[in-house]
């Protein structure tokens, strides 16, 4: 028994790893972002900015809270973390021997041969108590340790995946919210425009009745009103569909007591871009950390595949007492023990072990490519958002001037039409141009807000405030679970 303990301790302490040294690939992107030089000041990095700070709209804050508590995708991500943690615990348990206590009582009646050759029946009793371990592998070449390291890396990757899912959910809720707000404001604009054009049609009919214009002006006004009615229906459909998309992300029916929303023109545009922004900060994003942990798991799998070529040493041992009666069971003379080491060396596997090693190396190469691709995708997301930040403000200012110019044209065209200097076609064209310019302005305002959201997400924001999230994860993992 002492030999077993010594050998087991030596095996645990001397286990080496045959996994290759993991070297993280250099980021395959430029060292700095284009347009990053435009950032000035000491802005708070997005990764340090809570979503409540980023999104000041009280209705949007409430919707994000509900989504973090009820969204099914985030709940699945939390369950994946729990499953990965359980798998790691299972694999980690194989690094230590499992000890079991066995007790048995056997009573048997069998034929026995007497001294004179006659047969007789005898009843025998056997009582035994044993403590032992079965088939415990001494991890001399690090196979079990590599499998445990791989399971740990996959568990950590699942945690990073959950965080990445949280960031994506917050950004998706914000995008859907602003899409619904855009649809709502465009619908209101269409309603106001339809009302104005209906008044214009009424005026055209009055003028026709007074013999001051012809049927052409009335037909043009009727076509204009019909166009506005059709556009209003399209805006109402877009608003309903945007609400359905938002409800899906939230995970439950939207409450009726939500705070009043802010219009797009009053949404704060936060740009969490400190001066001197470098591309290496992308390595802090959860999705890239997830890819890095997947690379670590693939590297550990190579170590397990290598160790499979070497002998596997396993121990089976037990110590206990055996007696024919329960009263004398624990007498020192009744001690029994069993020690059975076993060594297994693969000799012929028909190429299976080499194929498994090649597969592990291919999987690592795939993990390297996925890690590098994750960095490249993240770089593009940040670069695109920075390009939007550098141009959208100027575009918005220009579009505001377009709307102001179109409004002046409508006013002047109305005066000239009323004075009989221009036909109704000029007024109609001016009104349509104003309506299109106002719709474009709303779309640009939404695009500017969404661009800020995209930059916030691309820089890894959305993880600072976790109180509600933690409670949601606990209930999502097991609603009936209670800690002992």
Tab-separated table of N, CA and C in Angstrom, residues 341-482:
chain	number	residue	atom	x	y	z
A	341	UNK	N	-0.301	-2.892	-10.493
A	341	UNK	CA	0.085	-1.928	-11.529
A	341	UNK	C	0.004	-2.560	-12.915
A	342	UNK	N	-0.250	-1.713	-13.907
A	342	UNK	CA	-0.371	-2.203	-15.274
A	342	UNK	C	0.252	-1.200	-16.233
A	343	UNK	N	1.025	-1.692	-17.175
A	343	UNK	CA	1.659	-0.861	-18.196
A	343	UNK	C	1.134	-1.307	-19.551
A	344	UNK	N	0.687	-0.328	-20.337
A	344	UNK	CA	0.164	-0.612	-21.670
A	344	UNK	C	0.935	0.216	-22.684
A	345	UNK	N	1.544	-0.446	-23.657
A	345	UNK	CA	2.317	0.233	-24.697
A	345	UNK	C	1.689	-0.081	-26.056
A	346	UNK	N	1.227	0.955	-26.775
A	346	UNK	CA	0.669	0.691	-28.111
A	346	UNK	C	1.736	0.097	-29.045
A	347	UNK	N	1.378	-0.964	-29.726
A	347	UNK	CA	2.287	-1.587	-30.685
A	347	UNK	C	1.788	-1.428	-32.116
A	348	UNK	N	0.533	-1.725	-32.349
A	348	UNK	CA	-0.009	-1.614	-33.697
A	348	UNK	C	-1.415	-1.044	-33.604
A	349	UNK	N	-1.603	0.128	-34.184
A	349	UNK	CA	-2.906	0.796	-34.173
A	349	UNK	C	-3.401	1.110	-35.586
A	350	UNK	N	-2.748	0.546	-36.577
A	350	UNK	CA	-3.130	0.763	-37.981
A	350	UNK	C	-3.096	2.249	-38.356
A	351	UNK	N	-2.160	2.996	-37.779
A	351	UNK	CA	-2.013	4.406	-38.128
A	351	UNK	C	-2.949	5.344	-37.413
A	352	UNK	N	-3.744	4.822	-36.465
A	352	UNK	CA	-4.722	5.679	-35.798
A	352	UNK	C	-4.062	6.783	-34.990
A	353	UNK	N	-3.012	6.454	-34.218
A	353	UNK	CA	-2.378	7.450	-33.374
A	353	UNK	C	-1.727	8.561	-34.203
A	354	UNK	N	-1.082	8.197	-35.303
A	354	UNK	CA	-0.472	9.217	-36.156
A	354	UNK	C	-1.540	10.086	-36.820
A	355	UNK	N	-2.647	9.465	-37.198
A	355	UNK	CA	-3.740	10.251	-37.783
A	355	UNK	C	-4.333	11.213	-36.764
A	356	UNK	N	-4.457	10.779	-35.516
A	356	UNK	CA	-4.970	11.662	-34.474
A	356	UNK	C	-4.017	12.827	-34.224
A	357	UNK	N	-2.703	12.561	-34.283
A	357	UNK	CA	-1.733	13.638	-34.103
A	357	UNK	C	-1.804	14.623	-35.266
A	358	UNK	N	-1.908	14.109	-36.491
A	358	UNK	CA	-2.028	15.008	-37.636
A	358	UNK	C	-3.307	15.845	-37.544
A	359	UNK	N	-4.390	15.199	-37.123
A	359	UNK	CA	-5.644	15.924	-36.966
A	359	UNK	C	-5.509	17.033	-35.926
A	360	UNK	N	-4.838	16.750	-34.811
A	360	UNK	CA	-4.651	17.768	-33.776
A	360	UNK	C	-3.842	18.951	-34.315
A	361	UNK	N	-2.838	18.670	-35.140
A	361	UNK	CA	-2.035	19.755	-35.715
A	361	UNK	C	-2.848	20.577	-36.713
A	362	UNK	N	-3.689	19.891	-37.497
A	362	UNK	CA	-4.554	20.620	-38.427
A	362	UNK	C	-5.531	21.501	-37.660
A	363	UNK	N	-6.091	20.964	-36.580
A	363	UNK	CA	-7.012	21.756	-35.764
A	363	UNK	C	-6.316	23.001	-35.191
A	364	UNK	N	-5.070	22.862	-34.818
A	364	UNK	CA	-4.346	24.032	-34.313
A	364	UNK	C	-4.152	25.053	-35.425
A	365	UNK	N	-3.817	24.591	-36.627
A	365	UNK	CA	-3.660	25.523	-37.743
A	365	UNK	C	-4.978	26.242	-38.027
A	366	UNK	N	-6.080	25.524	-37.923
A	366	UNK	CA	-7.379	26.158	-38.091
A	366	UNK	C	-7.615	27.210	-37.004
A	367	UNK	N	-7.246	26.877	-35.773
A	367	UNK	CA	-7.434	27.820	-34.674
A	367	UNK	C	-6.585	29.063	-34.878
A	368	UNK	N	-5.367	28.901	-35.403
A	368	UNK	CA	-4.522	30.062	-35.690
A	368	UNK	C	-5.187	30.943	-36.739
A	369	UNK	N	-5.697	30.316	-37.808
A	369	UNK	CA	-6.354	31.090	-38.861
A	369	UNK	C	-7.598	31.806	-38.333
A	370	UNK	N	-8.371	31.133	-37.479
A	370	UNK	CA	-9.565	31.756	-36.919
A	370	UNK	C	-9.198	32.906	-35.990
A	371	UNK	N	-8.114	32.744	-35.240
A	371	UNK	CA	-7.649	33.821	-34.356
A	371	UNK	C	-7.239	35.044	-35.174
A	372	UNK	N	-6.465	34.814	-36.233
A	372	UNK	CA	-6.021	35.934	-37.070
A	372	UNK	C	-7.207	36.582	-37.787
A	373	UNK	N	-8.139	35.764	-38.233
A	373	UNK	CA	-9.313	36.327	-38.916
A	373	UNK	C	-10.158	37.157	-37.949
A	374	UNK	N	-10.285	36.696	-36.699
A	374	UNK	CA	-11.046	37.469	-35.710
A	374	UNK	C	-10.421	38.849	-35.514
A	375	UNK	N	-9.103	38.920	-35.509
A	375	UNK	CA	-8.427	40.208	-35.360
A	375	UNK	C	-8.685	41.082	-36.584
A	376	UNK	N	-8.625	40.492	-37.769
A	376	UNK	CA	-8.853	41.268	-38.977
A	376	UNK	C	-10.279	41.791	-39.054
A	377	UNK	N	-11.246	40.966	-38.670
A	377	UNK	CA	-12.638	41.418	-38.667
A	377	UNK	C	-12.823	42.554	-37.660
A	378	UNK	N	-12.217	42.414	-36.489
A	378	UNK	CA	-12.324	43.463	-35.473
A	378	UNK	C	-11.681	44.759	-35.962
A	379	UNK	N	-10.539	44.648	-36.645
A	379	UNK	CA	-9.870	45.843	-37.167
A	379	UNK	C	-10.764	46.555	-38.171
A	380	UNK	N	-11.394	45.782	-39.054
A	380	UNK	CA	-12.267	46.415	-40.047
A	380	UNK	C	-13.463	47.083	-39.380
A	381	UNK	N	-14.056	46.438	-38.363
A	381	UNK	CA	-15.199	47.034	-37.689
A	381	UNK	C	-14.835	48.387	-37.076
A	382	UNK	N	-13.684	48.449	-36.415
A	382	UNK	CA	-13.257	49.715	-35.817
A	382	UNK	C	-12.953	50.736	-36.903
A	383	UNK	N	-12.245	50.307	-37.956
A	383	UNK	CA	-11.890	51.229	-39.027
A	383	UNK	C	-13.125	51.794	-39.718
A	384	UNK	N	-14.132	50.942	-39.959
A	384	UNK	CA	-15.362	51.416	-40.587
A	384	UNK	C	-16.074	52.434	-39.696
A	385	UNK	N	-16.129	52.145	-38.396
A	385	UNK	CA	-16.793	53.075	-37.480
A	385	UNK	C	-16.030	54.395	-37.384
A	386	UNK	N	-14.700	54.348	-37.399
A	386	UNK	CA	-13.919	55.586	-37.372
A	386	UNK	C	-14.127	56.395	-38.652
A	387	UNK	N	-14.232	55.697	-39.790
A	387	UNK	CA	-14.512	56.401	-41.036
A	387	UNK	C	-15.876	57.080	-40.985
A	388	UNK	N	-16.851	56.404	-40.392
A	388	UNK	CA	-18.157	57.023	-40.235
A	388	UNK	C	-18.111	58.228	-39.315
A	389	UNK	N	-17.369	58.105	-38.224
A	389	UNK	CA	-17.257	59.218	-37.287
A	389	UNK	C	-16.611	60.436	-37.939
A	390	UNK	N	-15.670	60.206	-38.865
A	390	UNK	CA	-14.945	61.304	-39.506
A	390	UNK	C	-15.772	62.013	-40.568
A	391	UNK	N	-16.833	61.389	-41.077
A	391	UNK	CA	-17.577	61.971	-42.201
A	391	UNK	C	-19.037	62.269	-41.901
A	392	UNK	N	-19.630	61.585	-40.957
A	392	UNK	CA	-21.071	61.724	-40.760
A	392	UNK	C	-21.466	63.101	-40.234
A	393	UNK	N	-20.643	63.694	-39.378
A	393	UNK	CA	-20.988	65.024	-38.855
A	393	UNK	C	-21.083	66.044	-39.983
A	394	UNK	N	-20.105	66.033	-40.874
A	394	UNK	CA	-20.129	66.967	-41.996
A	394	UNK	C	-21.300	66.680	-42.927
A	395	UNK	N	-21.593	65.403	-43.118
A	395	UNK	CA	-22.720	65.048	-43.973
A	395	UNK	C	-24.040	65.502	-43.363
A	396	UNK	N	-24.155	65.367	-42.047
A	396	UNK	CA	-25.365	65.828	-41.368
A	396	UNK	C	-25.536	67.337	-41.508
A	397	UNK	N	-24.464	68.081	-41.318
A	397	UNK	CA	-24.545	69.533	-41.453
A	397	UNK	C	-24.968	69.917	-42.871
A	398	UNK	N	-24.412	69.226	-43.863
A	398	UNK	CA	-24.781	69.521	-45.240
A	398	UNK	C	-26.241	69.187	-45.506
A	399	UNK	N	-26.719	68.066	-44.963
A	399	UNK	CA	-28.114	67.667	-45.186
A	399	UNK	C	-29.067	68.631	-44.490
A	400	UNK	N	-28.687	69.171	-43.356
A	400	UNK	CA	-29.524	70.172	-42.683
A	400	UNK	C	-29.663	71.402	-43.568
A	401	UNK	N	-28.589	71.785	-44.251
A	401	UNK	CA	-28.665	72.918	-45.179
A	401	UNK	C	-29.549	72.579	-46.380
A	402	UNK	N	-29.500	71.312	-46.802
A	402	UNK	CA	-30.381	70.884	-47.898
A	402	UNK	C	-31.845	71.039	-47.498
A	403	UNK	N	-32.191	70.618	-46.294
A	403	UNK	CA	-33.571	70.722	-45.824
A	403	UNK	C	-33.991	72.189	-45.726
A	404	UNK	N	-33.106	73.026	-45.194
A	404	UNK	CA	-33.427	74.452	-45.074
A	404	UNK	C	-33.653	75.077	-46.448
A	405	UNK	N	-32.811	74.713	-47.412
A	405	UNK	CA	-32.977	75.234	-48.768
A	405	UNK	C	-34.282	74.749	-49.382
A	406	UNK	N	-34.618	73.471	-49.158
A	406	UNK	CA	-35.871	72.940	-49.704
A	406	UNK	C	-37.078	73.615	-49.069
A	407	UNK	N	-36.987	73.944	-47.796
A	407	UNK	CA	-38.095	74.639	-47.140
A	407	UNK	C	-38.292	76.037	-47.725
A	408	UNK	N	-37.201	76.737	-47.999
A	408	UNK	CA	-37.321	78.060	-48.613
A	408	UNK	C	-37.924	77.959	-50.015
A	409	UNK	N	-37.524	76.933	-50.748
A	409	UNK	CA	-38.064	76.754	-52.096
A	409	UNK	C	-39.562	76.494	-52.058
A	410	UNK	N	-40.006	75.649	-51.090
A	410	UNK	CA	-41.442	75.390	-50.984
A	410	UNK	C	-42.199	76.675	-50.662
A	411	UNK	N	-41.663	77.479	-49.752
A	411	UNK	CA	-42.333	78.729	-49.396
A	411	UNK	C	-42.425	79.671	-50.594
A	412	UNK	N	-41.318	79.808	-51.311
A	412	UNK	CA	-41.325	80.702	-52.467
A	412	UNK	C	-42.220	80.171	-53.584
A	413	UNK	N	-42.170	78.843	-53.802
A	413	UNK	CA	-43.016	78.263	-54.844
A	413	UNK	C	-44.490	78.433	-54.505
A	414	UNK	N	-44.820	78.328	-53.219
A	414	UNK	CA	-46.209	78.542	-52.816
A	414	UNK	C	-46.663	79.961	-53.079
A	415	UNK	N	-45.793	80.923	-52.799
A	415	UNK	CA	-46.141	82.333	-53.063
A	415	UNK	C	-46.313	82.586	-54.558
A	416	UNK	N	-45.402	82.057	-55.365
A	416	UNK	CA	-45.476	82.279	-56.811
A	416	UNK	C	-46.699	81.574	-57.406
A	417	UNK	N	-47.018	80.386	-56.861
A	417	UNK	CA	-48.195	79.682	-57.353
A	417	UNK	C	-49.469	80.442	-56.979
A	418	UNK	N	-49.487	80.961	-55.752
A	418	UNK	CA	-50.663	81.730	-55.353
A	418	UNK	C	-50.833	83.004	-56.153
A	419	UNK	N	-49.695	83.568	-56.604
A	419	UNK	CA	-49.763	84.795	-57.408
A	419	UNK	C	-49.980	84.506	-58.877
A	420	UNK	N	-49.999	83.239	-59.256
A	420	UNK	CA	-50.226	82.877	-60.652
A	420	UNK	C	-48.992	82.969	-61.516
A	421	UNK	N	-47.788	83.115	-60.900
A	421	UNK	CA	-46.563	83.236	-61.681
A	421	UNK	C	-46.023	81.884	-62.132
A	422	UNK	N	-46.247	80.814	-61.330
A	422	UNK	CA	-45.785	79.460	-61.658
A	422	UNK	C	-46.960	78.502	-61.642
A	423	UNK	N	-46.776	77.421	-62.369
A	423	UNK	CA	-47.780	76.373	-62.329
A	423	UNK	C	-47.630	75.492	-61.093
A	424	UNK	N	-48.615	74.628	-60.928
A	424	UNK	CA	-48.587	73.753	-59.742
A	424	UNK	C	-47.461	72.728	-59.821
A	425	UNK	N	-46.988	72.410	-61.012
A	425	UNK	CA	-45.935	71.418	-61.146
A	425	UNK	C	-44.668	71.844	-60.418
A	426	UNK	N	-44.354	73.145	-60.450
A	426	UNK	CA	-43.168	73.635	-59.735
A	426	UNK	C	-43.348	73.481	-58.228
A	427	UNK	N	-44.519	73.802	-57.721
A	427	UNK	CA	-44.793	73.638	-56.291
A	427	UNK	C	-44.758	72.171	-55.898
A	428	UNK	N	-45.325	71.331	-56.730
A	428	UNK	CA	-45.330	69.896	-56.451
A	428	UNK	C	-43.906	69.346	-56.364
A	429	UNK	N	-43.064	69.749	-57.291
A	429	UNK	CA	-41.679	69.284	-57.276
A	429	UNK	C	-40.948	69.784	-56.035
A	430	UNK	N	-41.202	71.005	-55.624
A	430	UNK	CA	-40.554	71.555	-54.426
A	430	UNK	C	-41.004	70.803	-53.167
A	431	UNK	N	-42.293	70.494	-53.090
A	431	UNK	CA	-42.789	69.760	-51.920
A	431	UNK	C	-42.204	68.354	-51.851
A	432	UNK	N	-42.126	67.676	-52.972
A	432	UNK	CA	-41.534	66.337	-52.985
A	432	UNK	C	-40.059	66.375	-52.616
A	433	UNK	N	-39.358	67.393	-53.094
A	433	UNK	CA	-37.935	67.504	-52.752
A	433	UNK	C	-37.749	67.733	-51.265
A	434	UNK	N	-38.600	68.556	-50.671
A	434	UNK	CA	-38.507	68.799	-49.224
A	434	UNK	C	-38.789	67.524	-48.448
A	435	UNK	N	-39.812	66.790	-48.859
A	435	UNK	CA	-40.153	65.548	-48.149
A	435	UNK	C	-39.000	64.537	-48.224
A	436	UNK	N	-38.420	64.378	-49.401
A	436	UNK	CA	-37.287	63.455	-49.553
A	436	UNK	C	-36.086	63.922	-48.736
A	437	UNK	N	-35.841	65.232	-48.694
A	437	UNK	CA	-34.698	65.739	-47.927
A	437	UNK	C	-34.904	65.513	-46.427
A	438	UNK	N	-36.134	65.679	-45.948
A	438	UNK	CA	-36.417	65.447	-44.528
A	438	UNK	C	-36.262	63.966	-44.175
A	439	UNK	N	-36.722	63.071	-45.044
A	439	UNK	CA	-36.543	61.641	-44.805
A	439	UNK	C	-35.060	61.276	-44.785
A	440	UNK	N	-34.287	61.832	-45.696
A	440	UNK	CA	-32.856	61.551	-45.730
A	440	UNK	C	-32.171	62.058	-44.469
A	441	UNK	N	-32.591	63.217	-43.969
A	441	UNK	CA	-32.009	63.744	-42.736
A	441	UNK	C	-32.267	62.818	-41.561
A	442	UNK	N	-33.482	62.289	-41.472
A	442	UNK	CA	-33.777	61.340	-40.399
A	442	UNK	C	-32.904	60.087	-40.516
A	443	UNK	N	-32.744	59.581	-41.716
A	443	UNK	CA	-31.919	58.395	-41.920
A	443	UNK	C	-30.469	58.660	-41.544
A	444	UNK	N	-29.965	59.852	-41.871
A	444	UNK	CA	-28.580	60.188	-41.515
A	444	UNK	C	-28.409	60.308	-40.007
A	445	UNK	N	-29.404	60.855	-39.329
A	445	UNK	CA	-29.311	60.959	-37.871
A	445	UNK	C	-29.285	59.573	-37.231
A	446	UNK	N	-30.110	58.690	-37.757
A	446	UNK	CA	-30.077	57.323	-37.244
A	446	UNK	C	-28.746	56.659	-37.564
A	447	UNK	N	-28.206	56.890	-38.761
A	447	UNK	CA	-26.925	56.291	-39.134
A	447	UNK	C	-25.803	56.799	-38.238
A	448	UNK	N	-25.843	58.077	-37.872
A	448	UNK	CA	-24.807	58.626	-37.001
A	448	UNK	C	-24.865	57.984	-35.617
A	449	UNK	N	-26.091	57.813	-35.100
A	449	UNK	CA	-26.224	57.180	-33.781
A	449	UNK	C	-25.781	55.727	-33.841
A	450	UNK	N	-26.201	55.008	-34.871
A	450	UNK	CA	-25.830	53.605	-35.007
A	450	UNK	C	-24.331	53.454	-35.207
A	451	UNK	N	-23.700	54.409	-35.884
A	451	UNK	CA	-22.246	54.348	-36.050
A	451	UNK	C	-21.539	54.449	-34.707
A	452	UNK	N	-22.053	55.288	-33.814
A	452	UNK	CA	-21.476	55.359	-32.466
A	452	UNK	C	-21.651	54.043	-31.728
A	453	UNK	N	-22.813	53.419	-31.903
A	453	UNK	CA	-23.041	52.114	-31.289
A	453	UNK	C	-22.058	51.090	-31.847
A	454	UNK	N	-21.862	51.099	-33.163
A	454	UNK	CA	-20.936	50.153	-33.785
A	454	UNK	C	-19.514	50.354	-33.278
A	455	UNK	N	-19.096	51.602	-33.102
A	455	UNK	CA	-17.765	51.869	-32.574
A	455	UNK	C	-17.636	51.401	-31.130
A	456	UNK	N	-18.679	51.644	-30.354
A	456	UNK	CA	-18.701	51.191	-28.961
A	456	UNK	C	-18.571	49.672	-28.877
A	457	UNK	N	-19.323	48.968	-29.724
A	457	UNK	CA	-19.248	47.516	-29.750
A	457	UNK	C	-17.891	47.040	-30.245
A	458	UNK	N	-17.372	47.647	-31.315
A	458	UNK	CA	-16.109	47.203	-31.899
A	458	UNK	C	-14.930	47.382	-30.950
A	459	UNK	N	-15.030	48.364	-30.057
A	459	UNK	CA	-13.956	48.606	-29.093
A	459	UNK	C	-14.139	47.819	-27.803
A	460	UNK	N	-15.142	46.929	-27.761
A	460	UNK	CA	-15.284	46.040	-26.614
A	460	UNK	C	-16.075	46.612	-25.464
A	461	UNK	N	-16.977	47.557	-25.730
A	461	UNK	CA	-17.788	48.126	-24.650
A	461	UNK	C	-18.984	47.265	-24.327
A	462	UNK	N	-19.528	47.462	-23.123
A	462	UNK	CA	-20.749	46.763	-22.757
A	462	UNK	C	-20.601	45.731	-21.667
A	463	UNK	N	-19.473	45.746	-20.917
A	463	UNK	CA	-19.255	44.717	-19.892
A	463	UNK	C	-19.067	45.292	-18.487
A	464	UNK	N	-19.193	46.567	-18.342
A	464	UNK	CA	-18.863	47.169	-17.057
A	464	UNK	C	-19.965	46.985	-16.016
A	465	UNK	N	-21.203	46.978	-16.425
A	465	UNK	CA	-22.310	46.906	-15.477
A	465	UNK	C	-22.884	45.506	-15.530
A	466	UNK	N	-22.665	44.714	-14.489
A	466	UNK	CA	-22.949	43.283	-14.550
A	466	UNK	C	-23.914	42.811	-13.458
A	467	UNK	N	-24.475	43.706	-12.666
A	467	UNK	CA	-25.336	43.264	-11.569
A	467	UNK	C	-26.556	42.522	-12.085
A	468	UNK	N	-27.260	43.142	-13.000
A	468	UNK	CA	-28.460	42.510	-13.556
A	468	UNK	C	-28.072	41.287	-14.363
A	469	UNK	N	-26.939	41.384	-15.054
A	469	UNK	CA	-26.516	40.285	-15.919
A	469	UNK	C	-26.226	39.043	-15.089
A	470	UNK	N	-25.519	39.210	-13.977
A	470	UNK	CA	-25.168	38.062	-13.158
A	470	UNK	C	-26.412	37.358	-12.637
A	471	UNK	N	-27.391	38.139	-12.194
A	471	UNK	CA	-28.632	37.533	-11.719
A	471	UNK	C	-29.349	36.802	-12.845
A	472	UNK	N	-29.321	37.385	-14.034
A	472	UNK	CA	-29.980	36.740	-15.166
A	472	UNK	C	-29.294	35.434	-15.515
A	473	UNK	N	-27.968	35.424	-15.449
A	473	UNK	CA	-27.244	34.199	-15.782
A	473	UNK	C	-27.551	33.099	-14.775
A	474	UNK	N	-27.640	33.442	-13.498
A	474	UNK	CA	-27.900	32.421	-12.492
A	474	UNK	C	-29.265	31.777	-12.715
A	475	UNK	N	-30.269	32.607	-12.963
A	475	UNK	CA	-31.603	32.054	-13.188
A	475	UNK	C	-31.683	31.312	-14.506
A	476	UNK	N	-30.904	31.777	-15.504
A	476	UNK	CA	-30.938	31.107	-16.801
A	476	UNK	C	-30.264	29.750	-16.736
A	477	UNK	N	-29.194	29.652	-15.970
A	477	UNK	CA	-28.478	28.383	-15.904
A	477	UNK	C	-29.327	27.291	-15.274
A	478	UNK	N	-30.020	27.608	-14.199
A	478	UNK	CA	-30.869	26.605	-13.547
A	478	UNK	C	-31.880	27.350	-12.684
A	479	UNK	N	-33.108	27.575	-13.157
A	479	UNK	CA	-34.078	28.349	-12.381
A	479	UNK	C	-34.391	27.730	-11.023
A	480	UNK	N	-34.259	26.429	-10.875
A	480	UNK	CA	-34.610	25.767	-9.618
A	480	UNK	C	-33.395	25.463	-8.762
A	481	UNK	N	-32.214	25.951	-9.173
A	481	UNK	CA	-30.989	25.574	-8.468
A	481	UNK	C	-30.875	26.325	-7.139
A	482	UNK	N	-30.475	25.643	-6.123
A	482	UNK	CA	-30.183	26.242	-4.826
A	482	UNK	C	-28.845	25.689	-4.339
